[in-house]
XYZ file of C-alpha atoms in Angstrom:
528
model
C -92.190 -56.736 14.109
C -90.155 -57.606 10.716
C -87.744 -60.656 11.378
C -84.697 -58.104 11.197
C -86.058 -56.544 14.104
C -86.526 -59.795 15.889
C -82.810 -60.928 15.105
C -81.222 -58.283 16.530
C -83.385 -58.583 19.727
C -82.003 -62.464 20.092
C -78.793 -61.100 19.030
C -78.535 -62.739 15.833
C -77.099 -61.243 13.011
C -78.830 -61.413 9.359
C -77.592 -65.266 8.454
C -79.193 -66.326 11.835
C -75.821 -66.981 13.484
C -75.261 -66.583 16.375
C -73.004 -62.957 16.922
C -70.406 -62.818 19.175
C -72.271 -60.869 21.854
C -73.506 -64.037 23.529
C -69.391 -64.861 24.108
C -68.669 -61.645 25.110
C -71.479 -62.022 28.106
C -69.218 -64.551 29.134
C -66.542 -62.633 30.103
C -66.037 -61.592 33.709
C -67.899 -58.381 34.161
C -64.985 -56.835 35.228
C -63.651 -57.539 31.925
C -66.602 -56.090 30.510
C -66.642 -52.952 32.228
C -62.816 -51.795 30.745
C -64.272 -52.399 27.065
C -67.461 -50.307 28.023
C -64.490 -47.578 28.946
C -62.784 -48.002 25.806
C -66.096 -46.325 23.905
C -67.929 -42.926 24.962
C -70.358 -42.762 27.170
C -73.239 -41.999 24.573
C -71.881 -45.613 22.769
C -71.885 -47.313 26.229
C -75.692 -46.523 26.951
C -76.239 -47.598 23.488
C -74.546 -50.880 24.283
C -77.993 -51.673 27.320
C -80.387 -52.676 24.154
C -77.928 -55.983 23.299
C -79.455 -58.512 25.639
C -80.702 -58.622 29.080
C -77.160 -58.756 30.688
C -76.323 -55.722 29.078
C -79.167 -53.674 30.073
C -77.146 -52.196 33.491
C -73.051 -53.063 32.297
C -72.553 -49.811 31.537
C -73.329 -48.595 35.125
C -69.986 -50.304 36.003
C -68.034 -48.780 33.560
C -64.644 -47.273 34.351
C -64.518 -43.805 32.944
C -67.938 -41.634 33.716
C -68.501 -38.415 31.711
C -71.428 -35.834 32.796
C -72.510 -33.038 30.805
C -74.693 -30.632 31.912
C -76.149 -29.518 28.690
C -77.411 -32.955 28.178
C -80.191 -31.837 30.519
C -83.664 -29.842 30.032
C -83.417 -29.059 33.943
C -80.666 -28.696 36.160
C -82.660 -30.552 38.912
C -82.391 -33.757 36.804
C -78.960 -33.108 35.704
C -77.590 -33.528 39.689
C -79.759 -35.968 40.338
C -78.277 -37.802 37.322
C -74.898 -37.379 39.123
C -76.077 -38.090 42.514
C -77.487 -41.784 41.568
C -75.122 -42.585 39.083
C -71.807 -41.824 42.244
C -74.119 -43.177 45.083
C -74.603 -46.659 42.713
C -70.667 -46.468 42.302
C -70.015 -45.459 45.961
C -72.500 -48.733 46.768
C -71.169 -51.552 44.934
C -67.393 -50.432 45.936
C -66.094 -49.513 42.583
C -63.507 -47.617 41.553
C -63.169 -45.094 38.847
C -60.010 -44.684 36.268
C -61.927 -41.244 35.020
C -64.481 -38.564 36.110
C -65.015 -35.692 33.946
C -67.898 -33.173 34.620
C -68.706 -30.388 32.212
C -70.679 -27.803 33.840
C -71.914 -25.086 30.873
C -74.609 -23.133 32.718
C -73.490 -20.338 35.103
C -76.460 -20.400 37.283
C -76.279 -24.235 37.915
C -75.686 -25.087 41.905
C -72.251 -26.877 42.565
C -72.618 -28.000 46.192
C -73.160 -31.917 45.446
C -69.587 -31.317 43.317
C -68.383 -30.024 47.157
C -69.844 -33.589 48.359
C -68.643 -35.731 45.763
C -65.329 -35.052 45.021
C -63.687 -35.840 48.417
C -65.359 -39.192 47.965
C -64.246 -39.760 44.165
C -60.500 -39.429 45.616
C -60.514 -41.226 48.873
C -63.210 -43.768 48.240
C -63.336 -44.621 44.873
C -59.518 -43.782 43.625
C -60.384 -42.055 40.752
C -57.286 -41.521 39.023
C -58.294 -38.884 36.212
C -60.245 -36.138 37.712
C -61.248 -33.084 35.197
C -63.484 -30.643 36.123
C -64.559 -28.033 33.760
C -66.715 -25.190 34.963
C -67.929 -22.000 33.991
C -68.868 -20.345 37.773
C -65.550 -20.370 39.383
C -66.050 -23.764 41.293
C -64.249 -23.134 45.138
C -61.947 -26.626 44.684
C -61.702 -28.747 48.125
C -58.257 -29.231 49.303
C -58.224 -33.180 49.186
C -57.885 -32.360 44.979
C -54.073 -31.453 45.998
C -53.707 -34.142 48.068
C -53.979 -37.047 45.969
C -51.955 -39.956 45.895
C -54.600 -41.812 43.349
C -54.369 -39.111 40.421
C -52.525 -39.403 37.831
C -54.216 -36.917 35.740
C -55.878 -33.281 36.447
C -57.801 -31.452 34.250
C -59.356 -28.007 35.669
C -60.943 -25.008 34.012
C -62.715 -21.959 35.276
C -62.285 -23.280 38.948
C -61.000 -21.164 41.930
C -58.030 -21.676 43.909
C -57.968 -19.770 46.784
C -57.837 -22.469 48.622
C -54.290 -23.073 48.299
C -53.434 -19.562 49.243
C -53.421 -20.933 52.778
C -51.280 -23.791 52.618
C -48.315 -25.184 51.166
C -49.411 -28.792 51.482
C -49.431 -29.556 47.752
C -48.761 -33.886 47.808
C -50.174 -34.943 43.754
C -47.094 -37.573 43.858
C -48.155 -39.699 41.023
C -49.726 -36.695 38.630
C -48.560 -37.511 35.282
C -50.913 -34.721 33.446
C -51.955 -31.155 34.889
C -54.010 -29.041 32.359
C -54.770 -25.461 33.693
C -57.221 -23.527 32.115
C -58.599 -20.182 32.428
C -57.941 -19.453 35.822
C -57.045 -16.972 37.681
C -53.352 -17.988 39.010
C -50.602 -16.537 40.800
C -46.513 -17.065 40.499
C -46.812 -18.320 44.375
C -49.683 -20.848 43.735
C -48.794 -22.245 40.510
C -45.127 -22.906 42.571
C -47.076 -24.421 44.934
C -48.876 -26.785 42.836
C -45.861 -27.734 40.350
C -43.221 -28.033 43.041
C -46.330 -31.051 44.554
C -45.908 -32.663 41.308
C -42.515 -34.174 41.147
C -43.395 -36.984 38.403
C -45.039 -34.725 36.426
C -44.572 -35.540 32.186
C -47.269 -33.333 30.585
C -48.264 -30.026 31.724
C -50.663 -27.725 29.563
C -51.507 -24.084 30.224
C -54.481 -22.200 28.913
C -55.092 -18.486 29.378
C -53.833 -18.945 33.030
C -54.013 -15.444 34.149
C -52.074 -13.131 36.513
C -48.838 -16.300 35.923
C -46.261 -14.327 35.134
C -43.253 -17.067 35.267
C -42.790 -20.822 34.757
C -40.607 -22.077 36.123
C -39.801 -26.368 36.261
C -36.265 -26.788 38.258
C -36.352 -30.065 39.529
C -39.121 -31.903 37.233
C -37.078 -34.522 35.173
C -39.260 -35.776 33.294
C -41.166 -33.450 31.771
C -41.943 -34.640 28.275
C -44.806 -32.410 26.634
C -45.291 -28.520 27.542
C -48.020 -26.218 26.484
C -48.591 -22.872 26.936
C -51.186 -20.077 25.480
C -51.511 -16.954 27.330
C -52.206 -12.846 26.054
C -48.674 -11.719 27.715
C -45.228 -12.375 28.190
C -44.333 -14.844 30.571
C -40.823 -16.252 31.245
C -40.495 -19.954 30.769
C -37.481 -21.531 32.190
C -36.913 -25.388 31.879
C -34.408 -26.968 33.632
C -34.211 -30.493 31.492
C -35.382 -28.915 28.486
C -33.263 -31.675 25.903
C -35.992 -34.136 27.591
C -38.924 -32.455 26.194
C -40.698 -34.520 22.917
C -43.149 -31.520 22.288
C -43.051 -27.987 22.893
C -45.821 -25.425 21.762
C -46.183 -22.017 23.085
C -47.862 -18.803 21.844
C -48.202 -15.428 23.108
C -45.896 -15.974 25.875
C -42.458 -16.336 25.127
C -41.046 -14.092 22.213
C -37.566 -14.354 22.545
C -37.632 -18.278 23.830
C -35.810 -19.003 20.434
C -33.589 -16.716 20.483
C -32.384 -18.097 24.062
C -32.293 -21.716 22.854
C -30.862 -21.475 19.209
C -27.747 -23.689 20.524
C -29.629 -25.753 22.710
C -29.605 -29.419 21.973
C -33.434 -31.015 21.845
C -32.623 -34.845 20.823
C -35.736 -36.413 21.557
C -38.364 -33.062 20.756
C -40.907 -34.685 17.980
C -42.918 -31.817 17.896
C -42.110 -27.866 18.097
C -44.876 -25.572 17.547
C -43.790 -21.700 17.673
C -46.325 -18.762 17.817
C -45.339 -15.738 17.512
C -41.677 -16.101 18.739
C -38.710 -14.207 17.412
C -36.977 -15.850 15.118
C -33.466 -14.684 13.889
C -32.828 -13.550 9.764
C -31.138 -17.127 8.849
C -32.012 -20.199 9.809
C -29.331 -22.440 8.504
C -28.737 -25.755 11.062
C -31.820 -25.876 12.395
C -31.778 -29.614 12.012
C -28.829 -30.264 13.431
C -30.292 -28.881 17.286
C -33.564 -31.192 16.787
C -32.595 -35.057 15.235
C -35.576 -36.047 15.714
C -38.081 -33.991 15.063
C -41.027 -34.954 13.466
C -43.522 -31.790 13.077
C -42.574 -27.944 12.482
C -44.662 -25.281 13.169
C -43.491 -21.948 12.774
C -46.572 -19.453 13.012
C -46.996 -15.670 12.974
C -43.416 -15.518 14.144
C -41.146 -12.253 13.002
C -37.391 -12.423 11.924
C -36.745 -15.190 9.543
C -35.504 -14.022 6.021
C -33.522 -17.227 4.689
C -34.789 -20.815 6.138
C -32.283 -23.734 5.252
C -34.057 -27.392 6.077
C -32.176 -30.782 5.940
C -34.202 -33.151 8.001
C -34.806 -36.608 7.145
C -36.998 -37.045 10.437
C -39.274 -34.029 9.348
C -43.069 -35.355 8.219
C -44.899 -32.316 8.833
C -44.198 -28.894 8.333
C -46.682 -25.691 8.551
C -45.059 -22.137 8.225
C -47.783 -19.130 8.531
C -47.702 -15.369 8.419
C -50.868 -13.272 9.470
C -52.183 -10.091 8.483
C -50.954 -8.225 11.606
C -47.242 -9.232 11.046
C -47.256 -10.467 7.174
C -43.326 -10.797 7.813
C -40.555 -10.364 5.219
C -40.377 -12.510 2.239
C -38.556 -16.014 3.026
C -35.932 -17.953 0.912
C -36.446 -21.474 2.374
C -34.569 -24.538 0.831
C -36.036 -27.876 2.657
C -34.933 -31.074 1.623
C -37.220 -33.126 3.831
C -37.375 -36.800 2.062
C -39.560 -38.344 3.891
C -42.504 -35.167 4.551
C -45.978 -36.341 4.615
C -47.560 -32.114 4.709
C -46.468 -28.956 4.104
C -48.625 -26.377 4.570
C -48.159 -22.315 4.136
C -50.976 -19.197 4.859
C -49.650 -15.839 4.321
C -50.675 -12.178 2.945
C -49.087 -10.565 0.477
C -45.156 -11.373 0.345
C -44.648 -15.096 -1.162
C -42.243 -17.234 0.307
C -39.326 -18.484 -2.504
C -39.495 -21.977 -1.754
C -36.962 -24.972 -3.237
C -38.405 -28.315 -2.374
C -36.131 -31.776 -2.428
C -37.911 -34.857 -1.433
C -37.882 -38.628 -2.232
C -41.737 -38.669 -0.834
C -44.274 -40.436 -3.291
C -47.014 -39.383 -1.546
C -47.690 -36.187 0.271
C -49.827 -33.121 0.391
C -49.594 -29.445 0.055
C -51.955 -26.874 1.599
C -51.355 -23.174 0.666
C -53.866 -20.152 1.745
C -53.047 -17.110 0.344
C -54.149 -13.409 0.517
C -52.832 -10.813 -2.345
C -53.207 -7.997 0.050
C -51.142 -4.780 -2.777
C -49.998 -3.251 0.347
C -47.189 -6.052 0.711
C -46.763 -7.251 -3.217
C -44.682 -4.756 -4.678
C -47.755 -3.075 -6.576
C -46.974 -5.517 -9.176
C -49.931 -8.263 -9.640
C -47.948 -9.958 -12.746
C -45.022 -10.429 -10.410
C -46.850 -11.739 -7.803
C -48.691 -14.679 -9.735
C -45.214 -15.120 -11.018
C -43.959 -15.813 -7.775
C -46.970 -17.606 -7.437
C -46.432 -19.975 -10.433
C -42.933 -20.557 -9.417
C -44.108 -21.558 -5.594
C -46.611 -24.224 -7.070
C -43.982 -25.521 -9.597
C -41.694 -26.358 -6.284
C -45.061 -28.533 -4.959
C -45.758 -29.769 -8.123
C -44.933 -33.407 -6.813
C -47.255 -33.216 -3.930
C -51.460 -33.042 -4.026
C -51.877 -29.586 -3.862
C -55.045 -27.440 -2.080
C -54.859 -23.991 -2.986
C -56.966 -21.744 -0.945
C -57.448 -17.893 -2.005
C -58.701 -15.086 0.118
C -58.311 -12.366 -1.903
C -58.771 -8.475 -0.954
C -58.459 -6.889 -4.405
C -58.968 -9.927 -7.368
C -61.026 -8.035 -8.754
C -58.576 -5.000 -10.089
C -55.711 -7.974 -11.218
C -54.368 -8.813 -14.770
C -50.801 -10.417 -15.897
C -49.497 -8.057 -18.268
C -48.660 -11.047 -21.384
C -45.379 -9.436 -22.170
C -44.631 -10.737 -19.194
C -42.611 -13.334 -19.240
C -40.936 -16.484 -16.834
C -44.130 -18.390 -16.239
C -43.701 -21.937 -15.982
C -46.419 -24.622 -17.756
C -49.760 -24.552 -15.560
C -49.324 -26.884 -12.233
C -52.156 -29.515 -11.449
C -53.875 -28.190 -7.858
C -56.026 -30.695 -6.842
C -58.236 -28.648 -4.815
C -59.201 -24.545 -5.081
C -61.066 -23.510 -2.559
C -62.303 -19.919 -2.863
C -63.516 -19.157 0.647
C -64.806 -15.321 0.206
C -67.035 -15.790 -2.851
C -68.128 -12.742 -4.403
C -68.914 -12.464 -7.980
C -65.481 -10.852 -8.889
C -64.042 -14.611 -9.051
C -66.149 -14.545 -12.122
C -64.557 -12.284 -14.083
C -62.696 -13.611 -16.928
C -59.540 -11.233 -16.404
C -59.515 -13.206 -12.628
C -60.167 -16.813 -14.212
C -57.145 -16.247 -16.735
C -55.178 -15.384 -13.604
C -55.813 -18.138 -12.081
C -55.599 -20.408 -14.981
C -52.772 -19.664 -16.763
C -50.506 -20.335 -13.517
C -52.653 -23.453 -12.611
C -55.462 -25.822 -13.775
C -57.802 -27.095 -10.802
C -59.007 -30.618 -10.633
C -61.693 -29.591 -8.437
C -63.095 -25.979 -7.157
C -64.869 -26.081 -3.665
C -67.013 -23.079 -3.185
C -69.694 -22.402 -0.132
C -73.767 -22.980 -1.883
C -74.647 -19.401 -1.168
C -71.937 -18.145 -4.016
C -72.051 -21.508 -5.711
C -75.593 -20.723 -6.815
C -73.898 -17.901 -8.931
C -73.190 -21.567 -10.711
C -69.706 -20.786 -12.296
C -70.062 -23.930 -14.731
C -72.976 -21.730 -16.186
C -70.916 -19.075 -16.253
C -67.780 -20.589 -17.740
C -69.895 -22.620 -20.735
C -71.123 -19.316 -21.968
C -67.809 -17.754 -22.534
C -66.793 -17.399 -25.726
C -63.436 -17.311 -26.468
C -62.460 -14.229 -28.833
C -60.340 -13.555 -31.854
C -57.339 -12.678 -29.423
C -57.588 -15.482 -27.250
C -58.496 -14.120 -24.293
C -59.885 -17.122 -22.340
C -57.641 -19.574 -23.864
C -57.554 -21.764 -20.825
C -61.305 -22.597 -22.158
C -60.021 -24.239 -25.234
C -58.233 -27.102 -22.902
C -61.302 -27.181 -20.675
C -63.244 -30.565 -21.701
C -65.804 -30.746 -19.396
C -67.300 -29.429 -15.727
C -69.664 -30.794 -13.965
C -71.252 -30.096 -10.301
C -71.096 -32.242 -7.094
C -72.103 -32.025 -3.672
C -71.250 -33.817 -0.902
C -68.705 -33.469 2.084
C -64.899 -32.852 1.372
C -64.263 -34.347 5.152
C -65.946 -38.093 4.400
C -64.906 -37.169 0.496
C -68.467 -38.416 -0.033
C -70.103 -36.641 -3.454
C -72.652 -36.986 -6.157
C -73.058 -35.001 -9.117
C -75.979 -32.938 -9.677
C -77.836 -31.347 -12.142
C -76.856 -27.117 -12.336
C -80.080 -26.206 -12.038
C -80.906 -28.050 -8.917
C -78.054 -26.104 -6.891
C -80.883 -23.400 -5.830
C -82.457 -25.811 -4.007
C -79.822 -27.322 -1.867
C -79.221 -26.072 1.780
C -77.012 -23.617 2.788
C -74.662 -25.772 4.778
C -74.415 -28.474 1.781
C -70.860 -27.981 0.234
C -70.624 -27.844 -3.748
C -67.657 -28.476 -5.687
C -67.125 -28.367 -9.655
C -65.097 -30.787 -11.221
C -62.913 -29.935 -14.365
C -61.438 -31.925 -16.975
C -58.724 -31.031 -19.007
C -58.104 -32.502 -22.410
C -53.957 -32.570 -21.571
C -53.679 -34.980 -18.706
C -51.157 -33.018 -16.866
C -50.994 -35.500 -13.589
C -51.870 -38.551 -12.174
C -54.665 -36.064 -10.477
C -56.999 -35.793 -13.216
């Protein structure tokens, strides 16, 4: 054993010091057990190698997550849980969190039946989430809780409470629902036993038909996702700080245009009605922070004035492309602004003080909603990027019919190329490599960097592009301002990358990402 090895068994770091592990020891262990809750379980475990003291701490910590899928055999897996309550149950301790995660159909969910009545009365647990794939029957002490604060269920059945009305979750701060089969009458049952109630999160809760919070004053953050209309009616809605439904509510807008939200941070629409003009918007929500307006239908002319407004996302889909939007925003301090859409581009006037922000834009030139007219639509293009020209842009193109564009060049209008930091080209084939598509492209923009996936990226476009020759009539005359290109790979999450040679890119693996880096001889931004 190399005298690393025997450092970090004495708990020693490289200099010989002593680390701080042999202070932290010191600590009362009850102490010890809320850090071990702070990390995951998986880091906890890891945490038994330190010293000898450490070897069982983490059996005491607070918070104790099971996964089933951890296991070879389902055997072990429930003995797992059976040992790891019983030692809790034993030593008296109580637990702030219990989470189970049960991902095999077949597995057998009687010692869940055994456990959880003790979890609640014995051990106080106070966040309980259970989340099944089988149905699990729930015991009836689960709604009678005066411990919880938080309750997480998904795929579990409740039948039970079809017989009773004794719903008592006093202190529940935070219900999430998901994927279960729910009535009007029962979810009544369980929101009306939840008078403190602050966060409540519905997930593909089927059969609800209504929601309905009357008496539930402090309800701060509500969720909902469903694949119908439901009514949602909110009694204190100007308490809520985040809102987000989709596929529930069309015409909740349209009820609440004049409502007053002052202290809503976050409102994320999905396809909701919206109405043709939008021109106070700002003036209902002070204080909102983050905009999402997705798939919804309606809006022609957006008018933004927020100075509270740091992220904004608006998104059409192929389904319901939408109209084409006029939107001024004047948002001084946004952080993002992000836009996906097919065919129709939005006309968009940006004012902001920001220094630093980013742009994401994903695009789709579908010809069905352009106006047949591929010069006009990289116009409108053009003009869209010269609005964002202040923030980092990522342009991301999807396109159905690249392949059969040109600009006409008696066109005119188009403004100087913008600086986009990032193209990503996410459906690869080999018409991005025509030159008629490149001259598109680059006559409207110049890329710092183009991310493509390995399998395309093996077509090796910096090949491609150093064999082009430009022509008499300048056809590719974006390649006399190209100075060099060169190939990395790496991973645009941990923006970790090396540059490699071109011909090495056929032996990289298929998940690897590869990115080509261009230089331009004008330095058009602080980008390049």
């Amino acid at each position: 054993m190399n005298k690393q090895s025997v450092k970090r068994r004495r708990g020693e770091d490289d200099d010989g010091s002593a680390i701080t592990i042999h202070r932290l020891s010191q600590l009362p262990q009850p102490i010890l057990h809320n850090i071990l809750s702070l990390l995951s379980q998986k880091d906890a475990v890891r945490t038994s190698v330190l010293s000898k003291s450490w070897r069982y701490l983490w059996h005491g910590r607070l918070n104790v997550e099971l996964y089933d899928n951890c296991f070879a055999r389902k055997k072990e897996f429930w003995s797992f849980v059976d040992k790891t309550l019983q030692r809790y149950l034993d030593q008296n301790l109580s637990l702030q969190k219990f989470l189970v995660c049960i991902f095999h159909c077949d597995v057998d969910l009687v010692l869940l039946q055994k456990w959880i009545p003790v979890l609640i009365m014995n051990m106080g647990v106070r966040s309980l989430n259970l989340i099944t794939t089988s149905f699990f029957s729930l015991p009836l002490v689960i709604f009678q809780s005066e411990s919880l604060v938080e309750l997480h269920l998904q795929l579990c059945d409740l039948k039970i409470l079809e017989s009773t009305n004794n719903v008592m979750l006093n202190n529940l701060l935070t219900l999430r629902l998901h994927y279960l089969d729910i009535t009007d009458e029962i979810f009544e049952k369980i929101i009306s036993g939840c008078p403190l109630i602050e966060n409540l999160d519905l997930l593909y809760c089927f059969f609800l038909k209504s929601i309905k919070l009357r008496k539930h004053r402090n309800i701060k953050n509500f969720a909902c996702i469903t694949l119908k209309e439901i009514i949602i009616e909110i009694e204190e809605p100007h308490i809520l700080e985040s809102f987000y439904i989709e596929n529930c509510c069309s015409d909740w807008f349209l009820r609440h245009r004049n409502t007053h939200f002052p202290h809503l941070k976050s409102l994320n629409l999905n396809s909701v009605q919206l109405p043709e003009t939008l021109n106070n918007f700002s003036s209902f929500f002070p204080c909102l922070n983050e905009l999402i307006l997705d798939s919804c239908p309606g809006l022609k002319e957006f008018r933004l004035l927020s100075s509270s407004i740091k992220r904004l996302t608006i998104r059409t889909d192929r389904v319901n492309p939408g109209k084409r939007i006029n939107a001024f925003i004047d948002t001084p301090n946004i952080l993002y602004f992000e836009y996906s859409g097919h065919g129709f581009l939005p006309s968009i006037k940006f004012t902001t003080t920001s220094n630093e922000w980013k742009s994401q834009i994903t695009l789709c030139y579908e010809q069905e909603y352009s106006d047949n007219d591929a010069t006009s639509w990289f116009l409108k293009l053009n003009k869209m990027l010269k609005a964002l020209s202040q923030s980092h842009i990522t342009l991301s193109l999807d396109p159905d019919e690249y392949q059969k564009l040109h600009i006409n060049d008696s066109y005119g209008g188009f403004y100087k190329p913008v600086v986009v930091e990032h193209l990503k080209l996410r459906e690869c084939y080999s018409s991005y490599f025509d030159p008629a598509i490149l001259n598109c492209f680059f006559r409207i923009f110049r890329p710092c960097y183009i991310h493509m996936d390995s399998g395309v990226a093996r077509l090796n476009l910096a090949e491609y592009i150093s064999k082009l020759i430009p022509d008499e009539t300048g056809c590719y005359f974006w390649l006399q301002d190209l100075e060099e290109i060169s190939t990395e790979v790496g991973n645009m999450e941990a923006n970790e990358w090396h540059w490699v040679q071109t011909t090495s890119l056929t032996a990289l693996r298929s998940q690897q990402q590869i990115r080509y880096r261009l230089t331009w001889k004008e330095q058009l931004s602080k980008f390049t």
